[in-house]
Amino acid sequence: MQASDRFNINSQLEHLQAKYVGTGHADLNRFEWAVNIQRDSYAAYVGHYPMLAYFAIAENESIGRERYNFMQKMLLPCGLPPEREDD
């Protein structure tokens, strides 16, 4: 692999990280990464009607109620953030 290939790959990765929040970056901690994954999952469930209908049938709820529940879970998908230690 040549130096120009490495630069090109890093450039593409930086572009993806700037464009899509869920791809992460070097300063992303574990909690923020987990929140991104959970929110992406809930957004996919709400956005794909057959998947939303599947969850509604599995939980014996209406589709509207499931959509509402998923939207509420998107607010704090992993609970409150951990306290940061300031050094």
XYZ file of N, CA and C in Angstrom:
261
model
N 0.840 -1.172 0.000
C 0.000 0.000 0.000
C 0.889 1.240 0.000
N 0.567 2.142 -0.863
C 1.376 3.351 -0.996
C 0.835 4.446 -0.076
N 1.609 5.452 0.121
C 1.213 6.567 0.993
C -0.014 7.277 0.437
N -0.101 7.385 -0.876
C -1.258 8.066 -1.464
C -2.546 7.275 -1.220
N -2.450 5.937 -1.201
C -3.623 5.108 -0.905
C -4.096 5.341 0.525
N -3.146 5.415 1.461
C -3.496 5.653 2.865
C -4.163 7.010 3.029
N -3.616 8.010 2.353
C -4.206 9.348 2.437
C -5.619 9.334 1.880
N -5.828 8.644 0.782
C -7.144 8.573 0.158
C -8.147 7.869 1.079
N -7.724 6.779 1.710
C -8.609 6.044 2.615
C -8.957 6.904 3.825
N -7.953 7.577 4.394
C -8.218 8.453 5.544
C -9.115 9.615 5.163
N -8.937 10.130 3.981
C -9.780 11.221 3.494
C -11.225 10.763 3.352
N -11.426 9.575 2.821
C -12.778 9.040 2.676
C -13.422 8.780 4.036
N -12.630 8.267 4.977
C -13.143 8.002 6.317
C -13.544 9.292 7.014
N -12.732 10.326 6.907
C -13.075 11.618 7.498
C -14.334 12.194 6.875
N -14.491 12.020 5.576
C -15.692 12.500 4.900
C -16.926 11.769 5.427
N -16.843 10.446 5.573
C -17.972 9.685 6.112
C -18.296 10.092 7.544
N -17.271 10.299 8.354
C -17.495 10.675 9.745
C -18.129 12.050 9.860
N -17.807 12.945 8.953
C -18.420 14.268 8.958
C -19.853 14.216 8.463
N -20.119 13.329 7.506
C -21.443 13.264 6.892
C -22.436 12.473 7.742
N -21.986 11.372 8.329
C -22.870 10.500 9.098
C -22.394 10.440 10.547
N -23.268 10.834 11.469
C -22.910 10.888 12.876
C -22.601 9.494 13.411
N -23.310 8.490 12.960
C -23.179 7.146 13.498
C -21.876 6.441 13.193
N -21.067 6.967 12.291
C -19.805 6.294 11.969
C -18.737 6.540 13.019
N -18.945 7.512 13.894
C -18.034 7.745 15.004
C -16.779 8.492 14.603
N -15.964 8.755 15.605
C -14.675 9.411 15.413
C -13.773 9.017 16.571
N -12.568 9.492 16.581
C -11.573 9.057 17.559
C -11.930 9.474 18.983
N -12.653 10.568 19.158
C -12.971 11.064 20.498
C -14.314 10.566 21.024
N -14.954 9.673 20.321
C -16.261 9.156 20.714
C -16.090 8.144 21.841
N -16.807 8.360 22.949
C -16.687 7.397 24.044
C -17.715 6.275 23.884
N -17.647 5.299 24.741
C -18.483 4.106 24.609
C -19.970 4.434 24.733
N -20.325 5.314 25.649
C -21.725 5.673 25.849
C -22.299 6.348 24.608
N -21.573 7.317 24.043
C -22.058 8.013 22.848
C -22.199 7.055 21.673
N -21.287 6.112 21.561
C -21.362 5.117 20.486
C -22.617 4.258 20.663
N -22.890 3.830 21.894
C -24.075 3.004 22.157
C -25.358 3.779 21.885
N -25.383 5.060 22.228
C -26.558 5.895 21.958
C -26.790 6.001 20.456
N -25.722 6.196 19.677
C -25.860 6.271 18.218
C -26.434 4.980 17.653
N -25.948 3.845 18.129
C -26.429 2.553 17.640
C -27.903 2.369 17.974
N -28.284 2.667 19.213
C -29.683 2.507 19.623
C -30.601 3.436 18.840
N -30.204 4.686 18.674
C -31.053 5.628 17.930
C -31.184 5.230 16.470
N -30.099 4.755 15.875
C -30.176 4.276 14.497
C -31.138 3.098 14.378
N -31.089 2.212 15.353
C -31.979 1.047 15.344
C -33.431 1.474 15.461
N -33.729 2.346 16.427
C -35.114 2.807 16.601
C -35.612 3.562 15.379
N -34.752 4.368 14.772
C -35.147 5.094 13.560
C -35.452 4.122 12.425
N -34.687 3.036 12.331
C -34.946 2.033 11.299
C -36.271 1.323 11.566
N -36.557 1.028 12.837
C -37.821 0.364 13.173
C -39.010 1.241 12.809
N -38.919 2.534 13.108
C -40.023 3.450 12.818
C -40.136 3.692 11.319
N -39.023 3.750 10.632
C -39.022 4.084 9.208
C -39.420 2.954 8.283
N -39.319 1.713 8.730
C -39.679 0.570 7.889
C -40.970 -0.043 8.422
N -42.044 0.200 7.688
C -43.369 -0.204 8.149
C -43.487 -1.706 8.440
N -42.975 -2.602 7.593
C -43.108 -4.031 7.912
C -42.425 -4.415 9.228
N -41.290 -3.794 9.520
C -40.603 -4.080 10.774
C -41.410 -3.545 11.953
N -41.995 -2.366 11.785
C -42.837 -1.785 12.823
C -44.064 -2.658 13.064
N -44.648 -3.179 11.988
C -45.800 -4.068 12.126
C -45.409 -5.363 12.827
N -44.228 -5.864 12.557
C -43.747 -7.078 13.214
C -43.643 -6.866 14.724
N -43.028 -5.755 15.122
C -42.912 -5.462 16.551
C -44.280 -5.269 17.187
N -45.209 -4.624 16.467
C -46.546 -4.402 17.008
C -47.265 -5.731 17.249
N -47.132 -6.652 16.324
C -47.762 -7.969 16.492
C -47.089 -8.737 17.624
N -45.776 -8.694 17.680
C -45.037 -9.434 18.711
C -45.361 -8.937 20.111
N -45.607 -7.637 20.263
C -45.893 -7.070 21.579
C -47.380 -6.857 21.809
N -48.212 -7.257 20.847
C -49.665 -7.146 20.958
C -50.086 -5.695 21.227
N -49.509 -4.785 20.485
C -49.814 -3.355 20.574
C -50.202 -2.852 19.190
N -50.812 -1.675 19.153
C -51.130 -1.087 17.858
C -49.839 -0.523 17.241
N -49.865 -0.339 15.931
C -48.691 0.170 15.232
C -48.384 1.591 15.691
N -49.416 2.390 15.897
C -49.202 3.754 16.385
C -48.573 3.787 17.766
N -49.001 2.878 18.633
C -48.428 2.811 19.986
C -46.968 2.390 19.926
N -46.645 1.429 19.069
C -45.251 1.008 18.922
C -44.385 2.143 18.387
N -44.904 2.868 17.408
C -44.163 4.008 16.864
C -43.903 5.034 17.970
N -44.932 5.319 18.771
C -44.783 6.260 19.882
C -43.746 5.758 20.888
N -43.804 4.485 21.235
C -42.849 3.913 22.191
C -41.411 4.021 21.674
N -41.216 3.722 20.397
C -39.875 3.817 19.834
C -39.388 5.265 19.821
N -40.269 6.196 19.505
C -39.876 7.605 19.506
C -39.511 8.061 20.920
N -40.232 7.580 21.926
C -39.901 7.931 23.306
C -38.564 7.324 23.722
N -38.297 6.100 23.269
C -37.025 5.453 23.610
C -35.838 6.144 22.946
N -36.086 6.861 21.868
C -34.989 7.552 21.185
C -34.451 8.721 22.007
N -35.236 9.238 22.954
C -34.786 10.377 23.756
C -33.594 10.006 24.634
N -33.718 8.941 25.400
C -32.623 8.450 26.256
C -32.515 6.947 26.060
N -31.963 6.508 24.938
C -31.963 5.074 24.649
C -31.115 4.240 25.605
N -30.094 4.809 26.182
C -29.193 4.064 27.078
C -29.214 4.631 28.486
N -30.239 5.361 28.833
C -30.309 5.956 30.155
C -29.526 7.254 30.224
N -29.366 7.763 31.427
C -28.636 9.002 31.624
C -27.152 8.795 31.342
N -26.503 9.820 30.802
C -25.059 9.684 30.531
C -24.273 9.571 31.839
N -23.175 8.842 31.801
C -22.357 8.723 33.022
C -21.697 10.059 33.359
N -21.424 10.255 34.625
C -20.775 11.484 35.045
C -19.330 11.488 34.540
N -18.904 12.637 34.078
C -17.544 12.767 33.549
C -16.602 13.194 34.663
N -15.429 12.658 34.614
C -14.402 13.037 35.576
C -13.574 14.149 34.968
N -13.645 15.337 35.530
C -12.856 16.457 35.018
C -11.502 16.479 35.689
N -10.457 16.389 34.892
C -9.097 16.401 35.443
C -8.441 17.732 35.219
